[in-house]
Amino acid sequence: MRLIALALLLAALPAAAIEPRYVWETLDTPHFEVHYHQGMYRYAQKLARMAEEVHSRIVPLLDHEPWTRTQLVVQDDTDFANGNATPLVYPEIHVFAAPPDSRSTLGDFDDNLYELIGHEYTHIVHLDTALGLPGAVNDIFGHLWITNGEQPLWFIEGMATFTESEVSASGRVRSSEEDMLVRAEVLDGKLPALDTLSNVPLAWPRGFGQYTVGSRFLEWIRDQYGLGALRDLSHDFGARPIPFGMNISADRVLGSTYIDLYKQFGQAELDHALALQTQVRLTGETPIEGLTKLGEWVRTPRFSKDGKTLYYTWSGPDRLAEVRALPLTPCCDANAQMPKAVRAGDERIATLWSDGAGDDGVSVAPDGRVVYAREQVFQEYEDLQDLYSVDPNKGGEERLSRGLRARNPDVGPDGAMTFLWRKPGGGTAIGILDKGSNEPRAVFADPQREPVDSPRFSPDGKRIAFLRHRFGAWDVQVINRDGTGLVDVTKDRALDRDPAWTSDGKWLLFSSDRTKIYNIYAWNAADGSVWQVTNAGLGAFEPEPSPDLKQLALVTYSSRGYDVGRMPFEPASWRKVTETVFAADDRPAVTPLPPEENYPSRPYNPLPTLRPHFWLPYAATDAYGTTFGALTQGFDAVDRHELAATVWYSLYGHEPGFDLLYTNRTLYPALSVEASRDLVTTAAAGQLGTGYYIERETGVTFSAQFPFSQAESGQSLTLQYQLFNFSVDQNPFGVGLSPGRLAALRLVYAYSDAFRFVNSVSAERGQRFSLALRLADPAVGGDYSFWQLQGRASKYFLLPWTHENGLPLHHALGIQLSGGLARGDLSNRHEFFLGGFQQGNLVNAVLSPAAAPANILRGFREDSFEGESYVLGTAEYRFPIFSPEIGAWTLPAYLRRIHGALFTDVGDAFTAHLRDFKLHAGAGAELRAEVVLGFILPTDVRLGCARGLENSPAAIVDCYAALGGEF
């Protein structure tokens, strides 16, 4: 199929699988078309107004206006705040309506829509800037040559993150937590090298560094050269037809390369970090006893009711996110050594089924069960959060809600649960589910629809402390359980978060960045005074007082990420806060909302965006040799319809060919129809290996795909009907022919719960399974009668070897069994072949390695064995060797790690009535280099050799090179 040529392009376009039951409308503004579904009218109008405001700021900043109106697609099908943008084909932004929570890296905002649309629209304006020759080429072929897209992510995402703070008084450049991340790196000598920052590193903070360090680097350039320098860098690189000349462009615009500038930037960050470190040490840094050395995302410490166990969540590079339980020893020794990442007895009690950045909160119920929220797929198309519980002693997960969109739960003394409740249209509320009730109710929702977060019951269960976003900051408030008696705990420009009561109700603790360093503070419920509890060098978060009020658990930060620690709970040592001016007060005024204006709404029309917006020349081969043609593709903004077409002419066969595809996603299942015509080489019927003839294949395939998704696994069922006509074009050897009409039904089932992690070199848990049945018969409209059954099953095991710190070494064993069976009247239409290594399609091998060819029998000549049946087994022992993490400055060439594999393949292809079944075995080894292509796409370069373990003409020493494609 020639449409494979479009796969790499399509991989860069917006993801599919939007809820087919949505009914779409469109708002028209001068520079945007805003598409929204039911329940999102108010949100879409606000977004439209803000988008126009952002346009008026970003376009002058970068001195470029997109060539056409930008498509803004508003979705409320996930509980996770984010968005994405692409200028390819036409400018388009997808906006997810859920606002960021207070602990998110996106949690510092005036109004989250300003930062969101400011970030994503910067991508559009920046990446659409293709001038000179690239711009002229785009005028001819369509907007495909995105020259600024050839820059590394630290520049692309850094530019967009930088402008978050240019269009608002907040954003990540001003964030105290982001400042903390960089300070920790430079103080420990771990600021990523420029080649590492330019690619996809393994070490913390991985991709977050491209946003944080990249934006701060560009801010430093702005401070040195002026705001116009960023515009000039965008224009200079956008006009360059020779790719990847980052340092040439910087030298021309700034008079220095990024390599030299980055060194100066690193020194400036070190000076800043040392100054803050000195300031903290002069006032006495708080000693804290570390309880974990896991790093990455350790969060939400909660004591058991007896205070003997501390529960927390961890999301790291070695396994799925999890809830863990730590038995506690007497407190506290700030100098205690931890030889391993966790202490004795620290163990997992529940899996959160996420490998993402963070957790969704845990709480402990009166009966001792741990209640938590985790991600789950709801009704196939929505990625939502629901409440679960687990008995920490006996295990056994229990689902408490379905489609509730709840997170950050807290259980009161009477068993009632309060939680952050995400509401339709991007709203939030503090919800409560009373004991014995099936219907939650809202306790508080902001009248201006500002976000709320992190509810915590008072010890008597009568009040709820929570966070409310207002005036560009997060404040702590307290409200009665019935929704009355709202009281301010804080009301300032600082970001206050993580409220937690003491067991006697006298104190409400929280964390705050009021000094530009997050620390723990305490509010006295009797007189309203505020006291500083910690004086942290980097940051202190999420306070949790023990039930006996003898210790305080909290989250700390270091260059490895977040960890849990503790300190004595001693109110007598706290310092009363008397300052009325906070460090956050030096920010500009909060960006005002644009004036109210309602843009006209109309029914969504897919045709303007569905039509093809580009074409490309196309060259390939057919049975005769070279073909030339063109290809194009079209998709509508909300991904209801998709078109793809490739047409060509055979220079030596003197025949036209085509491959046309249409997909419709307005229904469940997704439906597609593909029509094609080609000249192919076909083996002679009944005379395999003795000759071939050239055949004209013309046909159509109808498909219906039913996905069934969960966070834990994915399944799909695909039904196809194929109708092809085969006619002879040439028969140079005079061999037996098999022209006619083929009509076949095909059923494919696939299942996977396999997982691999950041530090994995392979999938190392779970399994994959697929089964395909193809049936051709005159009863379904054809001339042939045969059937073909093919299956594959893969199983992955993490081997038990670990580092000294107790974390896995990531040695894995992969086992795969596959086989096929076919019977019918036309063997050359359904036979199997074994022997030799097959690269398979390069695009699929990189984008979907598990879809690599199954019938590989290494150590033998190509297609040595054929027949109507085959069996094949493969076992691979896969192991890491080392991780060099090295690249070439700002070029898209990066070597992340070296790993290897020892393998054996055993199998045979046979036809029972021609000869007896006999297994053939080969064994060998591969050296694999995990590289990053184009700054963002990791894959393996594989060098291998295998030997057939038998004395036969088919057995050889078979050495090969391949890209991606491990099962």
mmCIF file with all atom_site columns, N, CA, C and O in Angstrom, residues 80-83 96 98-113 115-116 119-120 157 161 164 170-172 175 177-178 208 211-212 297 299 357 451 469 474 495 497 518:
data_model
loop_
_atom_site.group_PDB
_atom_site.id
_atom_site.type_symbol
_atom_site.label_atom_id
_atom_site.label_alt_id
_atom_site.label_comp_id
_atom_site.label_asym_id
_atom_site.label_entity_id
_atom_site.label_seq_id
_atom_site.pdbx_PDB_ins_code
_atom_site.Cartn_x
_atom_site.Cartn_y
_atom_site.Cartn_z
_atom_site.occupancy
_atom_site.B_iso_or_equiv
_atom_site.pdbx_formal_charge
_atom_site.auth_seq_id
_atom_site.auth_comp_id
_atom_site.auth_asym_id
_atom_site.auth_atom_id
_atom_site.pdbx_PDB_model_num
ATOM 1   N N  . PHE A 1 80  ? -6.979  16.314 32.624 1.00 0.00 ? 80  PHE A N  1
ATOM 2   C CA . PHE A 1 80  ? -5.598  16.768 32.702 1.00 0.00 ? 80  PHE A CA 1
ATOM 3   C C  . PHE A 1 80  ? -5.429  18.020 31.844 1.00 0.00 ? 80  PHE A C  1
ATOM 4   O O  . PHE A 1 80  ? -5.793  18.036 30.668 1.00 0.00 ? 80  PHE A O  1
ATOM 5   N N  . ALA A 1 81  ? -4.863  19.058 32.460 1.00 0.00 ? 81  ALA A N  1
ATOM 6   C CA . ALA A 1 81  ? -4.743  20.348 31.792 1.00 0.00 ? 81  ALA A CA 1
ATOM 7   C C  . ALA A 1 81  ? -3.602  20.327 30.788 1.00 0.00 ? 81  ALA A C  1
ATOM 8   O O  . ALA A 1 81  ? -2.490  19.932 31.122 1.00 0.00 ? 81  ALA A O  1
ATOM 9   N N  . ASN A 1 82  ? -3.883  20.764 29.581 1.00 0.00 ? 82  ASN A N  1
ATOM 10  C CA . ASN A 1 82  ? -2.826  20.893 28.590 1.00 0.00 ? 82  ASN A CA 1
ATOM 11  C C  . ASN A 1 82  ? -3.436  21.334 27.272 1.00 0.00 ? 82  ASN A C  1
ATOM 12  O O  . ASN A 1 82  ? -4.609  21.668 27.184 1.00 0.00 ? 82  ASN A O  1
ATOM 13  N N  . GLY A 1 83  ? -2.625  21.304 26.244 1.00 0.00 ? 83  GLY A N  1
ATOM 14  C CA . GLY A 1 83  ? -3.052  21.620 24.894 1.00 0.00 ? 83  GLY A CA 1
ATOM 15  C C  . GLY A 1 83  ? -1.959  21.208 23.937 1.00 0.00 ? 83  GLY A C  1
ATOM 16  O O  . GLY A 1 83  ? -0.878  20.775 24.349 1.00 0.00 ? 83  GLY A O  1
ATOM 17  N N  . PHE A 1 96  ? -7.564  21.598 26.013 1.00 0.00 ? 96  PHE A N  1
ATOM 18  C CA . PHE A 1 96  ? -8.282  20.752 26.956 1.00 0.00 ? 96  PHE A CA 1
ATOM 19  C C  . PHE A 1 96  ? -8.783  21.629 28.100 1.00 0.00 ? 96  PHE A C  1
ATOM 20  O O  . PHE A 1 96  ? -8.023  22.383 28.715 1.00 0.00 ? 96  PHE A O  1
ATOM 21  N N  . ALA A 1 98  ? -9.902  21.295 31.204 1.00 0.00 ? 98  ALA A N  1
ATOM 22  C CA . ALA A 1 98  ? -9.604  21.163 32.634 1.00 0.00 ? 98  ALA A CA 1
ATOM 23  C C  . ALA A 1 98  ? -8.517  22.150 33.044 1.00 0.00 ? 98  ALA A C  1
ATOM 24  O O  . ALA A 1 98  ? -7.460  22.206 32.420 1.00 0.00 ? 98  ALA A O  1
ATOM 25  N N  . PRO A 1 99  ? -8.738  22.938 34.093 1.00 0.00 ? 99  PRO A N  1
ATOM 26  C CA . PRO A 1 99  ? -7.694  23.867 34.550 1.00 0.00 ? 99  PRO A CA 1
ATOM 27  C C  . PRO A 1 99  ? -6.605  23.117 35.309 1.00 0.00 ? 99  PRO A C  1
ATOM 28  O O  . PRO A 1 99  ? -6.850  22.035 35.855 1.00 0.00 ? 99  PRO A O  1
ATOM 29  N N  . PRO A 1 100 ? -5.404  23.674 35.385 1.00 0.00 ? 100 PRO A N  1
ATOM 30  C CA . PRO A 1 100 ? -4.333  23.026 36.147 1.00 0.00 ? 100 PRO A CA 1
ATOM 31  C C  . PRO A 1 100 ? -4.664  23.014 37.637 1.00 0.00 ? 100 PRO A C  1
ATOM 32  O O  . PRO A 1 100 ? -5.314  23.923 38.148 1.00 0.00 ? 100 PRO A O  1
ATOM 33  N N  . ASP A 1 101 ? -4.201  21.968 38.341 1.00 0.00 ? 101 ASP A N  1
ATOM 34  C CA . ASP A 1 101 ? -4.350  21.973 39.785 1.00 0.00 ? 101 ASP A CA 1
ATOM 35  C C  . ASP A 1 101 ? -3.188  22.726 40.411 1.00 0.00 ? 101 ASP A C  1
ATOM 36  O O  . ASP A 1 101 ? -2.224  23.095 39.736 1.00 0.00 ? 101 ASP A O  1
ATOM 37  N N  . SER A 1 102 ? -3.262  22.965 41.701 1.00 0.00 ? 102 SER A N  1
ATOM 38  C CA . SER A 1 102 ? -2.292  23.833 42.385 1.00 0.00 ? 102 SER A CA 1
ATOM 39  C C  . SER A 1 102 ? -0.896  23.252 42.400 1.00 0.00 ? 102 SER A C  1
ATOM 40  O O  . SER A 1 102 ? 0.080   23.990 42.547 1.00 0.00 ? 102 SER A O  1
ATOM 41  N N  . ARG A 1 103 ? -0.746  21.921 42.276 1.00 0.00 ? 103 ARG A N  1
ATOM 42  C CA . ARG A 1 103 ? 0.577   21.305 42.332 1.00 0.00 ? 103 ARG A CA 1
ATOM 43  C C  . ARG A 1 103 ? 1.170   21.072 40.943 1.00 0.00 ? 103 ARG A C  1
ATOM 44  O O  . ARG A 1 103 ? 2.275   20.559 40.821 1.00 0.00 ? 103 ARG A O  1
ATOM 45  N N  . SER A 1 104 ? 0.442   21.433 39.919 1.00 0.00 ? 104 SER A N  1
ATOM 46  C CA . SER A 1 104 ? 0.909   21.231 38.553 1.00 0.00 ? 104 SER A CA 1
ATOM 47  C C  . SER A 1 104 ? 2.038   22.193 38.216 1.00 0.00 ? 104 SER A C  1
ATOM 48  O O  . SER A 1 104 ? 2.134   23.296 38.768 1.00 0.00 ? 104 SER A O  1
ATOM 49  N N  . THR A 1 105 ? 2.898   21.788 37.275 1.00 0.00 ? 105 THR A N  1
ATOM 50  C CA . THR A 1 105 ? 3.908   22.719 36.757 1.00 0.00 ? 105 THR A CA 1
ATOM 51  C C  . THR A 1 105 ? 3.255   23.888 36.027 1.00 0.00 ? 105 THR A C  1
ATOM 52  O O  . THR A 1 105 ? 3.908   24.905 35.778 1.00 0.00 ? 105 THR A O  1
ATOM 53  N N  . LEU A 1 106 ? 1.961   23.743 35.678 1.00 0.00 ? 106 LEU A N  1
ATOM 54  C CA . LEU A 1 106 ? 1.206   24.822 35.029 1.00 0.00 ? 106 LEU A CA 1
ATOM 55  C C  . LEU A 1 106 ? 0.400   25.644 36.032 1.00 0.00 ? 106 LEU A C  1
ATOM 56  O O  . LEU A 1 106 ? -0.414  26.474 35.639 1.00 0.00 ? 106 LEU A O  1
ATOM 57  N N  . GLY A 1 107 ? 0.607   25.411 37.339 1.00 0.00 ? 107 GLY A N  1
ATOM 58  C CA . GLY A 1 107 ? -0.272  25.971 38.357 1.00 0.00 ? 107 GLY A CA 1
ATOM 59  C C  . GLY A 1 107 ? -0.079  27.436 38.661 1.00 0.00 ? 107 GLY A C  1
ATOM 60  O O  . GLY A 1 107 ? -0.836  27.995 39.456 1.00 0.00 ? 107 GLY A O  1
ATOM 61  N N  . ASP A 1 108 ? 0.921   28.098 38.069 1.00 0.00 ? 108 ASP A N  1
ATOM 62  C CA . ASP A 1 108 ? 1.158   29.526 38.297 1.00 0.00 ? 108 ASP A CA 1
ATOM 63  C C  . ASP A 1 108 ? 0.578   30.292 37.120 1.00 0.00 ? 108 ASP A C  1
ATOM 64  O O  . ASP A 1 108 ? 1.185   30.373 36.048 1.00 0.00 ? 108 ASP A O  1
ATOM 65  N N  . PHE A 1 109 ? -0.602  30.856 37.284 1.00 0.00 ? 109 PHE A N  1
ATOM 66  C CA . PHE A 1 109 ? -1.272  31.528 36.167 1.00 0.00 ? 109 PHE A CA 1
ATOM 67  C C  . PHE A 1 109 ? -2.146  32.665 36.672 1.00 0.00 ? 109 PHE A C  1
ATOM 68  O O  . PHE A 1 109 ? -2.558  32.689 37.832 1.00 0.00 ? 109 PHE A O  1
ATOM 69  N N  . ASP A 1 110 ? -2.392  33.649 35.790 1.00 0.00 ? 110 ASP A N  1
ATOM 70  C CA . ASP A 1 110 ? -3.400  34.688 36.062 1.00 0.00 ? 110 ASP A CA 1
ATOM 71  C C  . ASP A 1 110 ? -4.785  34.073 35.847 1.00 0.00 ? 110 ASP A C  1
ATOM 72  O O  . ASP A 1 110 ? -5.558  33.894 36.757 1.00 0.00 ? 110 ASP A O  1
ATOM 73  N N  . ASP A 1 111 ? -5.087  33.824 34.624 1.00 0.00 ? 111 ASP A N  1
ATOM 74  C CA . ASP A 1 111 ? -6.207  32.993 34.205 1.00 0.00 ? 111 ASP A CA 1
ATOM 75  C C  . ASP A 1 111 ? -5.583  31.925 33.334 1.00 0.00 ? 111 ASP A C  1
ATOM 76  O O  . ASP A 1 111 ? -4.835  32.248 32.405 1.00 0.00 ? 111 ASP A O  1
ATOM 77  N N  . ASN A 1 112 ? -5.856  30.670 33.611 1.00 0.00 ? 112 ASN A N  1
ATOM 78  C CA . ASN A 1 112 ? -5.094  29.614 32.931 1.00 0.00 ? 112 ASN A CA 1
ATOM 79  C C  . ASN A 1 112 ? -5.259  29.667 31.420 1.00 0.00 ? 112 ASN A C  1
ATOM 80  O O  . ASN A 1 112 ? -4.393  29.201 30.676 1.00 0.00 ? 112 ASN A O  1
ATOM 81  N N  . LEU A 1 113 ? -6.348  30.270 30.918 1.00 0.00 ? 113 LEU A N  1
ATOM 82  C CA . LEU A 1 113 ? -6.516  30.365 29.464 1.00 0.00 ? 113 LEU A CA 1
ATOM 83  C C  . LEU A 1 113 ? -5.501  31.304 28.845 1.00 0.00 ? 113 LEU A C  1
ATOM 84  O O  . LEU A 1 113 ? -5.073  31.107 27.708 1.00 0.00 ? 113 LEU A O  1
ATOM 85  N N  . GLU A 1 115 ? -2.325  31.744 29.813 1.00 0.00 ? 115 GLU A N  1
ATOM 86  C CA . GLU A 1 115 ? -1.066  31.008 29.669 1.00 0.00 ? 115 GLU A CA 1
ATOM 87  C C  . GLU A 1 115 ? -1.200  29.901 28.630 1.00 0.00 ? 115 GLU A C  1
ATOM 88  O O  . GLU A 1 115 ? -0.287  29.656 27.833 1.00 0.00 ? 115 GLU A O  1
ATOM 89  N N  . LEU A 1 116 ? -2.339  29.211 28.631 1.00 0.00 ? 116 LEU A N  1
ATOM 90  C CA . LEU A 1 116 ? -2.526  28.098 27.705 1.00 0.00 ? 116 LEU A CA 1
ATOM 91  C C  . LEU A 1 116 ? -2.534  28.570 26.255 1.00 0.00 ? 116 LEU A C  1
ATOM 92  O O  . LEU A 1 116 ? -1.770  28.076 25.419 1.00 0.00 ? 116 LEU A O  1
ATOM 93  N N  . HIS A 1 119 ? 0.834   30.125 25.201 1.00 0.00 ? 119 HIS A N  1
ATOM 94  C CA . HIS A 1 119 ? 1.856   29.117 24.904 1.00 0.00 ? 119 HIS A CA 1
ATOM 95  C C  . HIS A 1 119 ? 1.614   28.491 23.533 1.00 0.00 ? 119 HIS A C  1
ATOM 96  O O  . HIS A 1 119 ? 2.513   28.443 22.686 1.00 0.00 ? 119 HIS A O  1
ATOM 97  N N  . GLU A 1 120 ? 0.395   28.006 23.313 1.00 0.00 ? 120 GLU A N  1
ATOM 98  C CA . GLU A 1 120 ? 0.125   27.261 22.076 1.00 0.00 ? 120 GLU A CA 1
ATOM 99  C C  . GLU A 1 120 ? 0.114   28.174 20.851 1.00 0.00 ? 120 GLU A C  1
ATOM 100 O O  . GLU A 1 120 ? 0.576   27.781 19.772 1.00 0.00 ? 120 GLU A O  1
ATOM 101 N N  . GLU A 1 157 ? 9.858   24.917 22.758 1.00 0.00 ? 157 GLU A N  1
ATOM 102 C CA . GLU A 1 157 ? 9.044   24.998 23.967 1.00 0.00 ? 157 GLU A CA 1
ATOM 103 C C  . GLU A 1 157 ? 9.505   26.143 24.863 1.00 0.00 ? 157 GLU A C  1
ATOM 104 O O  . GLU A 1 157 ? 8.696   26.746 25.573 1.00 0.00 ? 157 GLU A O  1
ATOM 105 N N  . THR A 1 161 ? 7.058   28.869 26.355 1.00 0.00 ? 161 THR A N  1
ATOM 106 C CA . THR A 1 161 ? 6.980   29.025 27.807 1.00 0.00 ? 161 THR A CA 1
ATOM 107 C C  . THR A 1 161 ? 7.368   30.435 28.218 1.00 0.00 ? 161 THR A C  1
ATOM 108 O O  . THR A 1 161 ? 6.771   31.022 29.135 1.00 0.00 ? 161 THR A O  1
ATOM 109 N N  . GLU A 1 164 ? 4.445   32.765 27.904 1.00 0.00 ? 164 GLU A N  1
ATOM 110 C CA . GLU A 1 164 ? 3.411   32.672 28.939 1.00 0.00 ? 164 GLU A CA 1
ATOM 111 C C  . GLU A 1 164 ? 3.503   33.862 29.886 1.00 0.00 ? 164 GLU A C  1
ATOM 112 O O  . GLU A 1 164 ? 2.493   34.424 30.310 1.00 0.00 ? 164 GLU A O  1
ATOM 113 N N  . SER A 1 170 ? 2.088   35.938 35.293 1.00 0.00 ? 170 SER A N  1
ATOM 114 C CA . SER A 1 170 ? 2.455   34.664 35.904 1.00 0.00 ? 170 SER A CA 1
ATOM 115 C C  . SER A 1 170 ? 3.259   33.834 34.908 1.00 0.00 ? 170 SER A C  1
ATOM 116 O O  . SER A 1 170 ? 4.129   34.346 34.233 1.00 0.00 ? 170 SER A O  1
ATOM 117 N N  . GLY A 1 171 ? 2.957   32.558 34.784 1.00 0.00 ? 171 GLY A N  1
ATOM 118 C CA . GLY A 1 171 ? 3.670   31.699 33.846 1.00 0.00 ? 171 GLY A CA 1
ATOM 119 C C  . GLY A 1 171 ? 4.896   31.063 34.477 1.00 0.00 ? 171 GLY A C  1
ATOM 120 O O  . GLY A 1 171 ? 5.359   31.440 35.559 1.00 0.00 ? 171 GLY A O  1
ATOM 121 N N  . ARG A 1 172 ? 5.460   30.100 33.761 1.00 0.00 ? 172 ARG A N  1
ATOM 122 C CA . ARG A 1 172 ? 6.536   29.295 34.342 1.00 0.00 ? 172 ARG A CA 1
ATOM 123 C C  . ARG A 1 172 ? 7.852   30.050 34.495 1.00 0.00 ? 172 ARG A C  1
ATOM 124 O O  . ARG A 1 172 ? 8.668   29.696 35.337 1.00 0.00 ? 172 ARG A O  1
ATOM 125 N N  . SER A 1 175 ? 7.667   31.300 37.898 1.00 0.00 ? 175 SER A N  1
ATOM 126 C CA . SER A 1 175 ? 7.274   30.313 38.893 1.00 0.00 ? 175 SER A CA 1
ATOM 127 C C  . SER A 1 175 ? 8.396   30.029 39.885 1.00 0.00 ? 175 SER A C  1
ATOM 128 O O  . SER A 1 175 ? 9.532   29.728 39.502 1.00 0.00 ? 175 SER A O  1
ATOM 129 N N  . GLU A 1 177 ? 8.550   27.438 41.805 1.00 0.00 ? 177 GLU A N  1
ATOM 130 C CA . GLU A 1 177 ? 8.883   26.009 41.738 1.00 0.00 ? 177 GLU A CA 1
ATOM 131 C C  . GLU A 1 177 ? 9.806   25.720 40.567 1.00 0.00 ? 177 GLU A C  1
ATOM 132 O O  . GLU A 1 177 ? 10.735  24.914 40.679 1.00 0.00 ? 177 GLU A O  1
ATOM 133 N N  . GLU A 1 178 ? 9.581   26.377 39.428 1.00 0.00 ? 178 GLU A N  1
ATOM 134 C CA . GLU A 1 178 ? 10.475  26.186 38.287 1.00 0.00 ? 178 GLU A CA 1
ATOM 135 C C  . GLU A 1 178 ? 11.865  26.755 38.600 1.00 0.00 ? 178 GLU A C  1
ATOM 136 O O  . GLU A 1 178 ? 12.884  26.165 38.220 1.00 0.00 ? 178 GLU A O  1
ATOM 137 N N  . PHE A 1 208 ? 10.847  18.102 31.053 1.00 0.00 ? 208 PHE A N  1
ATOM 138 C CA . PHE A 1 208 ? 10.485  19.329 31.760 1.00 0.00 ? 208 PHE A CA 1
ATOM 139 C C  . PHE A 1 208 ? 11.606  20.364 31.658 1.00 0.00 ? 208 PHE A C  1
ATOM 140 O O  . PHE A 1 208 ? 11.360  21.563 31.658 1.00 0.00 ? 208 PHE A O  1
ATOM 141 N N  . TYR A 1 211 ? 11.345  22.899 28.837 1.00 0.00 ? 211 TYR A N  1
ATOM 142 C CA . TYR A 1 211 ? 10.456  24.017 29.090 1.00 0.00 ? 211 TYR A CA 1
ATOM 143 C C  . TYR A 1 211 ? 11.092  24.998 30.071 1.00 0.00 ? 211 TYR A C  1
ATOM 144 O O  . TYR A 1 211 ? 11.138  26.208 29.824 1.00 0.00 ? 211 TYR A O  1
ATOM 145 N N  . THR A 1 212 ? 11.579  24.458 31.198 1.00 0.00 ? 212 THR A N  1
ATOM 146 C CA . THR A 1 212 ? 12.070  25.315 32.275 1.00 0.00 ? 212 THR A CA 1
ATOM 147 C C  . THR A 1 212 ? 13.396  25.970 31.923 1.00 0.00 ? 212 THR A C  1
ATOM 148 O O  . THR A 1 212 ? 13.534  27.197 31.945 1.00 0.00 ? 212 THR A O  1
ATOM 149 N N  . TRP A 1 297 ? 8.734   12.110 41.189 1.00 0.00 ? 297 TRP A N  1
ATOM 150 C CA . TRP A 1 297 ? 7.463   12.639 41.704 1.00 0.00 ? 297 TRP A CA 1
ATOM 151 C C  . TRP A 1 297 ? 7.037   11.851 42.942 1.00 0.00 ? 297 TRP A C  1
ATOM 152 O O  . TRP A 1 297 ? 6.243   10.922 42.858 1.00 0.00 ? 297 TRP A O  1
ATOM 153 N N  . ARG A 1 299 ? 4.971   12.272 46.377 1.00 0.00 ? 299 ARG A N  1
ATOM 154 C CA . ARG A 1 299 ? 3.981   13.261 46.803 1.00 0.00 ? 299 ARG A CA 1
ATOM 155 C C  . ARG A 1 299 ? 3.010   12.677 47.826 1.00 0.00 ? 299 ARG A C  1
ATOM 156 O O  . ARG A 1 299 ? 2.958   11.489 48.073 1.00 0.00 ? 299 ARG A O  1
ATOM 157 N N  . ALA A 1 357 ? 3.454   12.527 35.240 1.00 0.00 ? 357 ALA A N  1
ATOM 158 C CA . ALA A 1 357 ? 4.139   13.403 36.178 1.00 0.00 ? 357 ALA A CA 1
ATOM 159 C C  . ALA A 1 357 ? 3.237   13.747 37.346 1.00 0.00 ? 357 ALA A C  1
ATOM 160 O O  . ALA A 1 357 ? 2.599   14.775 37.366 1.00 0.00 ? 357 ALA A O  1
ATOM 161 N N  . PRO A 1 451 ? -10.595 28.209 39.432 1.00 0.00 ? 451 PRO A N  1
ATOM 162 C CA . PRO A 1 451 ? -10.416 26.848 39.951 1.00 0.00 ? 451 PRO A CA 1
ATOM 163 C C  . PRO A 1 451 ? -10.342 26.820 41.479 1.00 0.00 ? 451 PRO A C  1
ATOM 164 O O  . PRO A 1 451 ? -9.924  27.785 42.131 1.00 0.00 ? 451 PRO A O  1
ATOM 165 N N  . HIS A 1 469 ? -8.342  29.752 43.610 1.00 0.00 ? 469 HIS A N  1
ATOM 166 C CA . HIS A 1 469 ? -7.531  30.614 42.764 1.00 0.00 ? 469 HIS A CA 1
ATOM 167 C C  . HIS A 1 469 ? -8.275  31.929 42.521 1.00 0.00 ? 469 HIS A C  1
ATOM 168 O O  . HIS A 1 469 ? -9.435  31.940 42.112 1.00 0.00 ? 469 HIS A O  1
ATOM 169 N N  . TRP A 1 474 ? -3.083  31.427 44.389 1.00 0.00 ? 474 TRP A N  1
ATOM 170 C CA . TRP A 1 474 ? -3.850  30.416 45.114 1.00 0.00 ? 474 TRP A CA 1
ATOM 171 C C  . TRP A 1 474 ? -3.909  30.834 46.582 1.00 0.00 ? 474 TRP A C  1
ATOM 172 O O  . TRP A 1 474 ? -2.879  31.105 47.203 1.00 0.00 ? 474 TRP A O  1
ATOM 173 N N  . LEU A 1 495 ? 1.566   32.058 46.060 1.00 0.00 ? 495 LEU A N  1
ATOM 174 C CA . LEU A 1 495 ? 0.900   30.805 45.730 1.00 0.00 ? 495 LEU A CA 1
ATOM 175 C C  . LEU A 1 495 ? 0.910   29.938 46.988 1.00 0.00 ? 495 LEU A C  1
ATOM 176 O O  . LEU A 1 495 ? 1.931   29.369 47.374 1.00 0.00 ? 495 LEU A O  1
ATOM 177 N N  . ARG A 1 497 ? -0.654  26.624 49.047 1.00 0.00 ? 497 ARG A N  1
ATOM 178 C CA . ARG A 1 497 ? -1.181  25.327 48.611 1.00 0.00 ? 497 ARG A CA 1
ATOM 179 C C  . ARG A 1 497 ? -1.021  24.298 49.729 1.00 0.00 ? 497 ARG A C  1
ATOM 180 O O  . ARG A 1 497 ? -0.481  24.583 50.788 1.00 0.00 ? 497 ARG A O  1
ATOM 181 N N  . TYR A 1 518 ? 9.435   27.955 48.344 1.00 0.00 ? 518 TYR A N  1
ATOM 182 C CA . TYR A 1 518 ? 8.311   27.307 49.013 1.00 0.00 ? 518 TYR A CA 1
ATOM 183 C C  . TYR A 1 518 ? 8.730   26.827 50.398 1.00 0.00 ? 518 TYR A C  1
ATOM 184 O O  . TYR A 1 518 ? 9.737   26.130 50.558 1.00 0.00 ? 518 TYR A O  1
#
